[in-house]
Amino acid sequence: MTTPVAGLLLAAGAGRRFGGPKALVELDGEPLVLRALRTLAAAGCDPVRVVVGASAGEVRALLPDPGQVVVADDWASGMGASLRAGLGALERSDRAAALVHLVDLPWVGPDILARVAARATSGTVARAAYDGVPGHPVLLGRRWWGEIADTARGDRGARDWLATRDDLTLVECGDLGSGRDVDRPADLAGPA
């Protein structure tokens, strides 16, 4: 990665469909929040901020550095609250872009994150695609952070804002993985 990229891990949800916060769920003996944090670091993201909400104390206790934590007080209103809180916390950094990753993507590895992050500039709008289907992670250039935060609402996060972009770059990653998420305990069996 030639341009410094911050990592933003959204891990605030209550995991209603799953039956509890996914950040605390273990896969191969490792909580998903630590797996995702390790993946962002392996992809070269620095700093990495972890947005917490549901079970914030328990998630914070798992993290190696409490300074990484960003609390989204209004997390229950949806992913938009997490995205706003995380981008707000990164405003004090000098990074050109933020790579937004979700805690429930345990099979999205550092190779995928690094491929998307390699597109970083302050004006970047890019996201991973899997066989042409848009997915995560999403790379947001610093130029757009305020605008995104102003429009991020409910469970849609930046989806509506991204839909308006004619400069969105899809970075094909289907050769590296499926981008499949974990919604229910049965999904932990692995990607299809």
N, CA and C of each residue as an Amber inpcrd file, in Angstrom:
protein
   576
   0.8450000  -1.1660000   0.0000000   0.0000000   0.0000000   0.0000000
   0.8920000   1.2300000   0.0000000   0.7350000   2.0880000  -0.9650000
   1.5880000   3.2670000  -1.0300000   0.9560000   4.4750000  -0.3550000
  -0.3590000   4.5880000  -0.3590000  -1.0550000   5.6750000   0.3060000
  -1.5300000   5.1830000   1.6650000  -1.2560000   5.9360000   2.7390000
  -1.7090000   5.4950000   4.0570000  -3.2300000   5.3600000   4.1250000
  -3.6750000   4.2080000   4.5420000  -5.1010000   3.9110000   4.6270000
  -5.4480000   3.5230000   6.0550000  -6.4840000   4.1610000   6.5930000
  -6.9940000   3.7970000   7.9100000  -7.9630000   2.6350000   7.7470000
  -8.0290000   1.7920000   8.7310000  -9.0070000   0.7170000   8.7460000
 -10.1490000   1.0850000   9.6700000 -11.3600000   0.8380000   9.2330000
 -12.5410000   1.1200000  10.0340000 -13.3780000  -0.1510000  10.1000000
 -13.4100000  -0.7570000  11.2730000 -14.1380000  -2.0070000  11.4790000
 -15.4640000  -1.7110000  12.1590000 -16.5590000  -2.0100000  11.4760000
 -17.8900000  -1.8060000  12.0410000 -18.3030000  -3.0770000  12.7760000
 -18.4040000  -2.9620000  14.1090000 -18.6650000  -4.1280000  14.9630000
 -19.6510000  -3.7870000  16.0690000 -20.6110000  -2.9130000  15.7860000
 -21.4970000  -2.4070000  16.8310000 -22.8360000  -3.1250000  16.9310000
 -23.1940000  -3.9170000  15.9390000 -24.5370000  -4.4860000  15.8830000
 -24.8640000  -5.4950000  16.9650000 -26.1580000  -5.6430000  17.2030000
 -26.6510000  -6.5920000  18.2010000 -26.7710000  -8.0040000  17.6460000
 -26.6900000  -8.1660000  16.3350000 -26.7900000  -9.4940000  15.7260000
 -28.1250000 -10.1580000  15.9930000 -29.2100000  -9.4300000  15.7400000
 -30.5520000  -9.9650000  16.0350000 -30.8150000 -11.3010000  15.3370000
 -30.4970000 -11.3890000  14.0430000 -30.7290000 -12.6450000  13.3110000
 -29.8050000 -13.7440000  13.8000000 -28.6310000 -13.3540000  14.2600000
 -27.6560000 -14.3360000  14.7140000 -27.9820000 -14.8420000  16.1170000
 -28.5620000 -13.9740000  16.9380000 -28.8760000 -14.3500000  18.3220000
 -27.9550000 -13.6790000  19.3280000 -27.1420000 -12.7450000  18.8880000
 -26.2350000 -11.9970000  19.7570000 -25.2010000 -11.2690000  18.9220000
 -24.4470000 -10.3680000  19.5480000 -23.4550000  -9.5870000  18.7980000
 -22.4390000 -10.4780000  18.0870000 -22.3130000 -10.2930000  16.7920000
 -21.3960000 -11.1160000  16.0050000 -19.9400000 -10.8470000  16.3660000
 -19.6440000  -9.6640000  16.8660000 -18.2680000  -9.3390000  17.2500000
 -17.7310000 -10.3390000  18.2740000 -18.6140000 -10.8970000  19.0940000
 -18.2130000 -11.8070000  20.1630000 -18.2200000 -13.2780000  19.7500000
 -18.7950000 -13.5730000  18.5980000 -18.8940000 -14.9530000  18.1130000
 -17.5070000 -15.4800000  17.7760000 -17.2540000 -16.7190000  18.1480000
 -15.9500000 -17.3200000  17.8580000 -16.0130000 -18.2300000  16.6430000
 -14.9740000 -18.1380000  15.8390000 -14.7620000 -19.0270000  14.7040000
 -13.3510000 -19.5550000  14.8450000 -13.2110000 -20.8500000  14.8890000
 -11.9020000 -21.4870000  15.0850000 -11.2160000 -20.9520000  16.3420000
 -12.0170000 -20.7250000  17.3990000 -11.4740000 -20.3000000  18.6880000
 -11.1120000 -18.8320000  18.7850000 -11.4480000 -18.0370000  17.7740000
 -11.0960000 -16.6150000  17.7650000 -12.3590000 -15.7790000  17.5690000
 -12.5880000 -14.7780000  18.4320000 -13.7500000 -13.9030000  18.2370000
 -13.6570000 -13.1980000  16.8790000 -14.8100000 -13.0400000  16.2380000
 -14.8320000 -12.4120000  14.9200000 -14.2190000 -11.0190000  14.9380000
 -14.3830000 -10.2780000  16.0300000 -13.8080000  -8.9350000  16.0830000
 -12.2830000  -8.9830000  16.0140000 -11.6630000  -9.9570000  16.6710000
 -10.2020000 -10.0690000  16.6220000  -9.7280000 -10.5640000  15.2640000
 -10.4940000 -11.4590000  14.6810000 -10.1470000 -11.9600000  13.3410000
 -10.1480000 -10.8140000  12.3320000 -11.1970000  -9.9800000  12.3770000
 -11.3040000  -8.8510000  11.4430000 -10.2280000  -7.8060000  11.7240000
  -9.9370000  -7.5650000  12.9800000  -8.8890000  -6.6140000  13.3500000
  -7.5290000  -7.0770000  12.8250000  -7.2530000  -8.3480000  12.9930000
  -6.0020000  -8.9310000  12.4990000  -5.9200000  -8.8260000  10.9700000
  -7.0370000  -9.0300000  10.3030000  -7.0860000  -8.9640000   8.8480000
  -6.7980000  -7.5430000   8.3510000  -7.3870000  -6.5540000   8.9960000
  -7.1290000  -5.1620000   8.6140000  -5.6560000  -4.8090000   8.8110000
  -5.0910000  -5.2340000   9.9240000  -3.6730000  -4.9540000  10.1900000
  -2.7890000  -5.6580000   9.1630000  -3.1150000  -6.9120000   8.8320000
  -2.3200000  -7.6680000   7.8510000  -2.3950000  -7.0360000   6.4640000
  -3.4770000  -6.3220000   6.1830000  -3.6290000  -5.6410000   4.8910000
  -2.8960000  -4.3040000   4.8710000  -2.3080000  -3.9150000   5.9910000
  -1.5280000  -2.6850000   6.0460000  -2.2710000  -1.4610000   6.5280000
  -3.4970000  -1.6270000   7.0110000  -4.2610000  -0.4770000   7.4930000
  -3.7050000   0.0130000   8.8330000  -3.5600000   1.3370000   8.9270000
  -3.0500000   1.9320000  10.1530000  -3.3930000   3.4180000  10.1490000
  -4.0880000   3.8840000  11.1740000  -4.5770000   3.1590000  12.3240000
  -5.8220000   2.3560000  11.9670000  -6.2270000   1.5080000  12.8950000
  -7.4820000   0.7750000  12.7630000  -8.3660000   1.1910000  13.9340000
  -9.5880000   1.5580000  13.6350000 -10.5720000   1.8970000  14.6550000
 -11.6980000   0.8670000  14.5900000 -12.1840000   0.4830000  15.7680000
 -13.2450000  -0.5110000  15.8910000 -14.4580000   0.1730000  16.4870000
 -15.5460000   0.2410000  15.7310000 -16.7700000   0.8770000  16.2140000
 -17.5990000  -0.1660000  16.9490000 -17.9080000   0.1390000  18.2170000
 -18.6720000  -0.7770000  19.0620000 -19.9680000  -0.1250000  19.5010000
 -20.8940000  -0.9570000  19.9390000 -22.1930000  -0.4770000  20.4090000
 -22.8050000  -1.5150000  21.3250000 -23.4700000  -2.5220000  20.7350000
 -24.0420000  -3.6140000  21.5300000 -22.8990000  -4.3390000  22.2350000
 -23.0720000  -4.6180000  23.5020000 -22.0500000  -5.3180000  24.3030000
 -20.6910000  -4.6330000  24.1970000 -20.6960000  -3.3070000  24.1780000
 -19.4640000  -2.5370000  23.9770000 -18.3810000  -2.9040000  24.9850000
 -18.7530000  -3.0860000  26.2290000 -17.7630000  -3.4220000  27.2550000
 -17.0870000  -4.7560000  26.9930000 -17.8670000  -5.7480000  26.5940000
 -17.3110000  -7.0700000  26.3090000 -16.3930000  -7.0390000  25.0820000
 -16.8040000  -6.3200000  24.0560000 -15.9880000  -6.2300000  22.8460000
 -14.7000000  -5.4680000  23.1610000 -14.8160000  -4.3560000  23.8660000
 -13.6430000  -3.5510000  24.2270000 -12.6360000  -4.4010000  25.0110000
 -13.1220000  -5.2520000  25.8940000 -12.2380000  -6.0850000  26.7190000
 -11.4150000  -7.0610000  25.8740000 -11.8900000  -7.4110000  24.6930000
 -11.1720000  -8.3360000  23.8210000 -10.0350000  -7.6650000  23.0500000
 -10.1300000  -6.3640000  22.8540000  -9.1970000  -5.6620000  21.9770000
  -7.8510000  -5.4170000  22.6540000  -6.7600000  -5.5680000  21.9120000
  -5.4330000  -5.3710000  22.4860000  -5.1280000  -3.9170000  22.8350000
  -5.8190000  -2.9720000  22.1760000  -5.5620000  -1.5560000  22.4030000
  -6.8900000  -0.8280000  22.5880000  -7.2110000  -0.4180000  23.8270000
  -8.4820000   0.2890000  24.0580000  -8.5860000   1.5870000  23.2600000
  -7.4570000   2.1390000  22.8190000  -7.4700000   3.3500000  22.0160000
  -8.0680000   3.1490000  20.6370000  -8.2570000   1.9050000  20.2400000
  -8.8460000   1.6080000  18.9300000 -10.3650000   1.7520000  18.9400000
 -10.9510000   1.7960000  20.1210000 -12.4060000   1.7450000  20.2550000
 -13.0520000   3.0950000  19.9820000 -14.1160000   3.0370000  19.1950000
 -15.0000000   4.1790000  18.9660000 -16.3900000   3.6930000  19.3440000
 -17.0330000   4.3760000  20.2700000 -18.3690000   3.9760000  20.6960000
 -19.4000000   4.7480000  19.8820000 -20.3010000   4.0110000  19.2590000
 -21.4340000   4.6080000  18.5410000 -22.6130000   4.5840000  19.5090000
 -22.8520000   5.7040000  20.1790000 -23.9130000   5.7450000  21.1910000
 -25.2770000   5.4080000  20.6070000 -25.5040000   5.7680000  19.3540000
 -26.7910000   5.5020000  18.7130000 -26.7380000   4.2790000  17.7940000
 -25.8940000   3.3170000  18.1460000 -25.6740000   2.1180000  17.3350000
 -26.9660000   1.4010000  16.9850000 -27.9540000   1.4220000  17.8740000
 -29.1930000   0.6680000  17.6400000 -29.9770000   1.2000000  16.4480000
 -29.6710000   2.4100000  15.9980000 -30.3900000   2.9550000  14.8390000
 -29.8830000   2.3800000  13.5220000 -28.7670000   1.6390000  13.5530000
 -28.2990000   0.9620000  12.3490000 -26.8560000   1.2640000  12.0000000
 -26.4070000   0.6500000  10.9000000 -25.0230000   0.7610000  10.4540000
 -24.6190000   2.2050000  10.1560000 -25.5690000   3.0350000   9.7680000
 -25.2630000   4.4300000   9.4930000 -24.6470000   5.1200000  10.7020000
 -25.1490000   4.8100000  11.8980000 -24.6110000   5.4020000  13.1260000
 -23.1660000   4.9780000  13.3360000 -22.8680000   3.7200000  13.0670000
 -21.5000000   3.2210000  13.2180000 -20.5660000   3.8980000  12.2290000
 -21.0190000   4.0320000  11.0050000 -20.1950000   4.6580000   9.9770000
 -19.9240000   6.1230000  10.3230000 -20.9510000   6.8390000  10.7710000
 -20.7700000   8.2410000  11.1720000 -19.7600000   8.3520000  12.3110000
 -19.9110000   7.5120000  13.3180000 -19.0070000   7.5650000  14.4750000
 -17.5750000   7.2450000  14.0580000 -17.4040000   6.2320000  13.2270000
 -16.0680000   5.8300000  12.8080000 -15.3780000   6.8700000  11.9480000
 -16.1050000   7.4210000  10.9710000 -15.5110000   8.4600000  10.1260000
 -15.1810000   9.7000000  10.9460000 -16.0430000  10.0200000  11.9150000
 -15.7760000  11.1560000  12.7910000 -14.4980000  10.9610000  13.5910000
 -14.2780000   9.7490000  14.0630000 -13.0640000   9.4510000  14.8380000
 -11.8170000   9.5310000  13.9670000 -11.9410000   9.1970000  12.7030000
 -10.7820000   9.2270000  11.8010000 -10.4470000  10.6350000  11.3020000
 -11.3420000  11.5840000  11.4840000 -11.0840000  12.9590000  11.0290000
  -9.7820000  13.5020000  11.5950000  -9.4170000  13.0570000  12.7930000
  -8.1890000  13.5470000  13.4340000  -6.9350000  12.8790000  12.8770000
  -7.1070000  11.8490000  12.0540000  -5.9530000  11.1740000  11.4600000
  -5.5260000  11.9330000  10.2080000  -4.3670000  11.5630000   9.6790000
  -3.8990000  12.1970000   8.4490000  -4.0330000  11.2640000   7.2460000
  -4.8670000  10.2640000   7.3520000  -4.9840000   9.2640000   6.3000000
  -5.7900000   9.7680000   5.1160000  -5.3950000   9.3270000   3.9290000
  -6.0450000   9.7470000   2.6910000  -7.3750000   9.0500000   2.4690000
  -7.5430000   7.8580000   3.0480000  -8.7560000   7.0750000   2.8090000
  -8.9950000   6.1400000   3.9830000 -10.2360000   5.6710000   4.0690000
 -10.6200000   4.6910000   5.0890000 -11.1490000   3.4450000   4.3910000
 -10.6410000   2.2920000   4.8150000 -11.1330000   1.0210000   4.3140000
 -12.1380000   0.5030000   5.3330000 -13.4050000   0.4680000   4.9330000
 -14.4860000   0.0670000   5.8340000 -14.7260000  -1.4290000   5.6720000
 -14.5840000  -2.1320000   6.7920000 -14.7230000  -3.5880000   6.8290000
 -15.7890000  -3.9330000   7.8620000 -16.4790000  -5.0430000   7.6540000
 -17.5390000  -5.4730000   8.5650000 -17.0890000  -6.6870000   9.3710000
 -17.5260000  -6.7380000  10.6190000 -17.0750000  -7.7990000  11.5190000
 -17.5930000  -9.1770000  11.1090000 -18.6570000  -9.2300000  10.3200000
 -19.2570000 -10.5270000   9.9740000 -18.8050000 -11.0750000   8.6260000
 -17.5720000 -10.7350000   8.2350000 -16.9990000 -11.2280000   6.9800000
 -15.7120000 -12.0060000   7.2670000 -15.8130000 -13.1260000   7.9770000
 -14.5940000 -13.8170000   8.4310000 -13.7480000 -14.4170000   7.3200000
 -14.2940000 -14.5730000   6.1320000 -13.5140000 -15.1810000   5.0450000
 -13.0250000 -14.1450000   4.0300000 -13.2150000 -12.8770000   4.3440000
 -12.6400000 -11.8210000   3.5260000 -11.2500000 -11.5650000   4.1010000
 -10.2430000 -12.0540000   3.3970000  -8.8860000 -12.0340000   3.9180000
  -8.1110000 -10.7760000   3.5930000  -6.9020000 -10.6900000   4.1410000
  -6.0740000  -9.5040000   3.9240000  -5.7330000  -9.2580000   2.4600000
  -5.6980000 -10.3190000   1.6420000  -5.4200000 -10.1300000   0.2230000
  -6.5170000  -9.3240000  -0.4600000  -7.7620000  -9.5550000  -0.0770000
  -8.8870000  -8.7990000  -0.6220000  -8.8190000  -7.3560000  -0.1470000
  -8.6120000  -7.1720000   1.1550000  -8.5400000  -5.8190000   1.6910000
  -7.4000000  -5.0340000   1.0590000  -6.2460000  -5.6590000   0.9050000
  -5.0910000  -4.9740000   0.3180000  -5.3450000  -4.6100000  -1.1460000
  -6.0310000  -5.4820000  -1.8760000  -6.3220000  -5.1950000  -3.2900000
  -7.2010000  -3.9520000  -3.4110000  -8.2090000  -3.8440000  -2.5640000
  -9.0840000  -2.6720000  -2.6020000  -8.3390000  -1.4410000  -2.1020000
  -7.5980000  -1.5810000  -1.0080000  -6.8740000  -0.4540000  -0.4130000
  -5.8180000   0.1200000  -1.3530000  -5.3170000  -0.6880000  -2.2640000
  -4.2950000  -0.2210000  -3.2020000  -4.8130000   0.9050000  -4.0990000
  -6.1160000   1.0950000  -4.1600000  -6.7290000   2.1450000  -4.9840000
  -6.8310000   3.4770000  -4.2470000  -6.3020000   3.5590000  -3.0350000
  -6.5360000   4.7110000  -2.1570000  -5.9490000   6.0180000  -2.6670000
  -6.8070000   7.0300000  -2.6700000  -6.4440000   8.4350000  -2.8060000
  -7.4740000   9.1910000  -1.9780000  -7.2850000  10.4570000  -1.8060000
  -8.2560000  11.2250000  -1.0210000  -9.6060000  11.3400000  -1.7300000
  -9.6470000  11.0710000  -3.0290000 -10.8990000  11.1490000  -3.7710000
 -11.4820000   9.8050000  -4.1690000 -10.9010000   8.7280000  -3.6820000
 -11.3270000   7.3810000  -4.0460000 -12.7410000   7.0540000  -3.5690000
 -13.4650000   6.3460000  -4.4180000 -14.7140000   5.6890000  -4.0550000
 -14.6170000   4.3150000  -4.7190000 -14.3560000   3.2830000  -3.9200000
 -14.1650000   1.9420000  -4.4800000 -14.7230000   0.9010000  -3.5270000
 -15.0350000  -0.2410000  -4.0940000 -15.4870000  -1.3490000  -3.2480000
 -15.1710000  -2.6680000  -3.9250000 -15.0510000  -3.6790000  -3.0980000
 -14.8250000  -5.0240000  -3.6190000 -16.0630000  -5.4920000  -4.3710000
 -15.8190000  -6.3250000  -5.3670000 -16.9000000  -6.9950000  -6.0810000
 -16.5230000  -8.4660000  -6.1680000 -17.5400000  -9.3100000  -6.1310000
 -17.3330000 -10.7520000  -6.2060000 -18.1380000 -11.2520000  -7.3860000
 -17.4380000 -11.6310000  -8.4490000 -18.0680000 -12.0090000  -9.7050000
 -19.0260000 -10.9150000 -10.1790000 -18.5660000  -9.6680000 -10.0450000
 -19.3210000  -8.5200000 -10.5200000 -20.3540000  -7.9680000  -9.5540000
 -20.5820000  -8.6390000  -8.4270000 -21.5810000  -8.1960000  -7.4570000
 -20.8900000  -7.3590000  -6.3760000 -21.3020000  -6.1000000  -6.1920000
 -20.6630000  -5.2420000  -5.1920000 -20.7680000  -5.8320000  -3.7830000
 -19.6780000  -5.6750000  -3.0210000 -19.6360000  -6.1780000  -1.6550000
 -18.7170000  -5.3310000  -0.8020000 -18.0970000  -5.9660000   0.1720000
 -17.1890000  -5.2760000   1.0980000 -15.8150000  -5.8990000   1.0200000
 -14.8000000  -5.1450000   1.3400000 -14.7770000  -3.8250000   1.9640000
 -15.0570000  -2.7010000   0.9720000 -15.2710000  -1.5050000   1.5660000
 -15.5050000  -0.2880000   0.8010000 -14.3920000   0.6940000   1.1560000
 -13.8240000   1.3250000   0.1530000 -12.7480000   2.2960000   0.3360000
 -13.3010000   3.6940000   0.0800000 -13.1940000   4.5570000   1.0930000
 -13.7580000   5.8950000   1.0080000 -12.6590000   6.9380000   1.1720000
 -12.4380000   7.7050000   0.1350000 -11.4550000   8.7690000   0.1890000
 -11.8660000   9.8540000   1.1730000 -10.8940000  10.4360000   1.8310000
 -11.1080000  11.4460000   2.8640000 -11.9950000  12.6020000   2.3710000
 -11.8730000  12.9450000   1.1200000 -12.6590000  14.0480000   0.5600000
 -14.1530000  13.8690000   0.7990000 -14.6000000  12.6370000   0.8840000
 -16.0240000  12.3320000   0.9500000 -16.5400000  12.0390000   2.3550000
 -15.6710000  11.9630000   3.3560000 -16.0960000  11.5100000   4.6860000
 -17.2470000  12.3300000   5.2650000 -17.1590000  13.6540000   5.1900000
 -18.2190000  14.4990000   5.7390000 -19.5420000  14.2900000   5.0190000
 -19.4690000  14.2160000   3.7010000 -20.6680000  14.0070000   2.8930000
 -21.3100000  12.6460000   3.1990000 -20.4850000  11.6340000   3.3430000
 -20.9990000  10.2990000   3.6590000 -21.6410000  10.2980000   5.0360000
 -20.9650000  10.8930000   6.0080000 -21.5080000  10.9360000   7.3730000
 -22.8480000  11.6580000   7.4100000 -22.9900000  12.6950000   6.5990000
 -24.2430000  13.4450000   6.5610000 -25.3990000  12.6310000   5.9890000
 -25.0930000  11.6390000   5.1550000 -26.1540000  10.8670000   4.4950000
 -26.3260000   9.4570000   5.0550000 -25.4170000   8.9940000   5.9000000
 -25.4830000   7.6240000   6.4300000 -26.6050000   7.5240000   7.4630000
 -27.5900000   6.7310000   7.1530000 -28.7520000   6.5680000   8.0300000
 -29.1620000   5.1080000   8.0800000 -29.7760000   4.7220000   9.1840000
 -30.3520000   3.3860000   9.3300000 -29.3650000   2.2810000   9.0370000
 -29.8720000   1.1870000   8.5230000 -29.0490000   0.0120000   8.2420000
 -28.3940000   0.0740000   6.8660000 -28.5260000   1.1590000   6.1760000
 -27.9910000   1.2450000   4.8260000 -26.5690000   1.7850000   4.7850000
 -26.0790000   2.3390000   5.8760000 -24.7100000   2.8380000   5.8980000
 -24.4760000   3.8070000   4.7550000 -23.4920000   3.5210000   3.9140000
 -23.1670000   4.3830000   2.7730000 -23.8240000   3.9040000   1.4790000
 -24.6740000   2.8970000   1.5550000 -25.2510000   2.2990000   0.3420000
 -25.9400000   3.3240000  -0.5550000 -26.7830000   4.1830000   0.0290000
 -27.4990000   5.1600000  -0.7900000 -26.5340000   6.1640000  -1.4160000
 -25.5340000   6.5980000  -0.6470000 -24.5420000   7.5360000  -1.1700000
 -23.7590000   6.8880000  -2.3130000 -23.3430000   5.6560000  -2.1140000
 -22.5840000   4.9460000  -3.1490000 -23.4030000   4.7870000  -4.4300000
 -24.7060000   4.5980000  -4.2850000 -25.5770000   4.3950000  -5.4490000
 -25.6260000   5.6220000  -6.3500000 -25.2760000   6.7880000  -5.8260000
 -25.3110000   8.0190000  -6.6160000 -23.9960000   8.2890000  -7.3390000
 -22.9810000   7.4720000  -7.1120000 -21.6320000   7.7570000  -7.6070000
 -21.3880000   7.1740000  -8.9900000 -21.0160000   8.0310000  -9.9250000
 -20.6120000   7.5210000 -11.2330000 -19.1040000   7.2720000 -11.2640000
 -18.4330000   7.6380000 -10.1820000 -16.9900000   7.4110000 -10.0860000
 -16.6400000   6.2100000  -9.2010000 -17.6380000   5.4190000  -8.8400000
 -17.3940000   4.2260000  -8.0200000 -16.6290000   3.1870000  -8.8390000
 -15.5150000   2.7320000  -8.2850000 -14.7230000   1.6850000  -8.9230000
 -15.0060000   0.3660000  -8.2210000 -15.3940000  -0.6390000  -8.9960000
 -15.5370000  -1.9840000  -8.4530000 -14.2130000  -2.7010000  -8.6530000
 -13.7010000  -3.2530000  -7.5770000 -12.4300000  -3.9680000  -7.6120000
 -12.7490000  -5.4560000  -7.5270000 -12.6030000  -6.1540000  -8.6140000
 -12.9790000  -7.5710000  -8.6660000 -12.0910000  -8.3910000  -7.7280000
 -12.7370000  -9.1500000  -6.8500000 -12.0370000  -9.9790000  -5.8630000
 -12.5800000 -11.4080000  -5.8400000 -13.4230000 -11.7520000  -6.8200000
 -14.0050000 -13.0920000  -6.8550000 -12.9720000 -14.1950000  -6.9680000
 -11.7730000 -13.8690000  -7.4730000 -10.7150000 -14.8680000  -7.5510000
 -10.0870000 -15.1400000  -6.1860000 -10.3790000 -14.2700000  -5.2020000
  -9.7930000 -14.4090000  -3.8700000 -10.7890000 -14.8980000  -2.8160000
 -12.0780000 -14.7960000  -3.1140000 -13.0850000 -15.2230000  -2.1360000
 -14.4830000 -14.9180000  -2.6330000 -15.4570000 -15.2210000  -1.7650000
 -16.8560000 -15.0230000  -2.1390000 -17.4590000 -13.7670000  -1.5230000
 -16.8300000 -13.2290000  -0.4810000 -17.3770000 -12.0610000   0.1930000
 -18.5950000 -12.3570000   1.0320000 -18.8630000 -13.6360000   1.2600000
 -20.0580000 -14.0370000   2.0110000 -19.9530000 -13.6480000   3.4720000
 -21.0930000 -13.1980000   4.0320000 -21.1190000 -12.8000000   5.4380000
 -21.7380000 -13.8860000   6.3060000 -21.7410000 -13.6230000   7.5950000
 -22.3090000 -14.5350000   8.5840000 -23.5580000 -13.8640000   9.1470000
 -24.7320000 -14.4340000   8.8470000 -25.9730000 -13.8990000   9.3850000
 -26.5720000 -14.7580000  10.4880000 -26.3460000 -16.0660000  10.3820000
 -26.9170000 -17.0270000  11.3400000 -25.8310000 -18.0070000  11.7610000
 -26.0060000 -18.6560000  12.9130000 -24.9680000 -19.6070000  13.3620000
 -24.5930000 -20.6570000  12.3220000 -25.5330000 -21.1160000  11.5300000
 -25.2420000 -22.1420000  10.5150000 -24.2380000 -21.6300000   9.4780000
 -24.1660000 -20.3170000   9.2960000 -23.2590000 -19.7320000   8.3140000
 -21.7910000 -19.9110000   8.7060000 -21.5240000 -20.2190000   9.9640000
 -20.1550000 -20.3870000  10.4260000 -19.4790000 -21.6390000   9.8600000
 -20.2740000 -22.4680000   9.2120000 -19.7210000 -23.6890000   8.6150000
 -18.7260000 -23.3620000   7.5040000 -18.8400000 -22.1600000   6.9450000
 -17.8760000 -21.7540000   5.9150000 -18.5570000 -21.2800000   4.6620000
 -17.7920000 -20.6250000   3.8070000 -18.3780000 -20.1120000   2.5640000
 -18.7660000 -21.2410000   1.6320000 -19.8510000 -20.9790000   0.8870000
 -20.3350000 -22.0020000  -0.0610000 -19.4480000 -22.0490000  -1.2710000
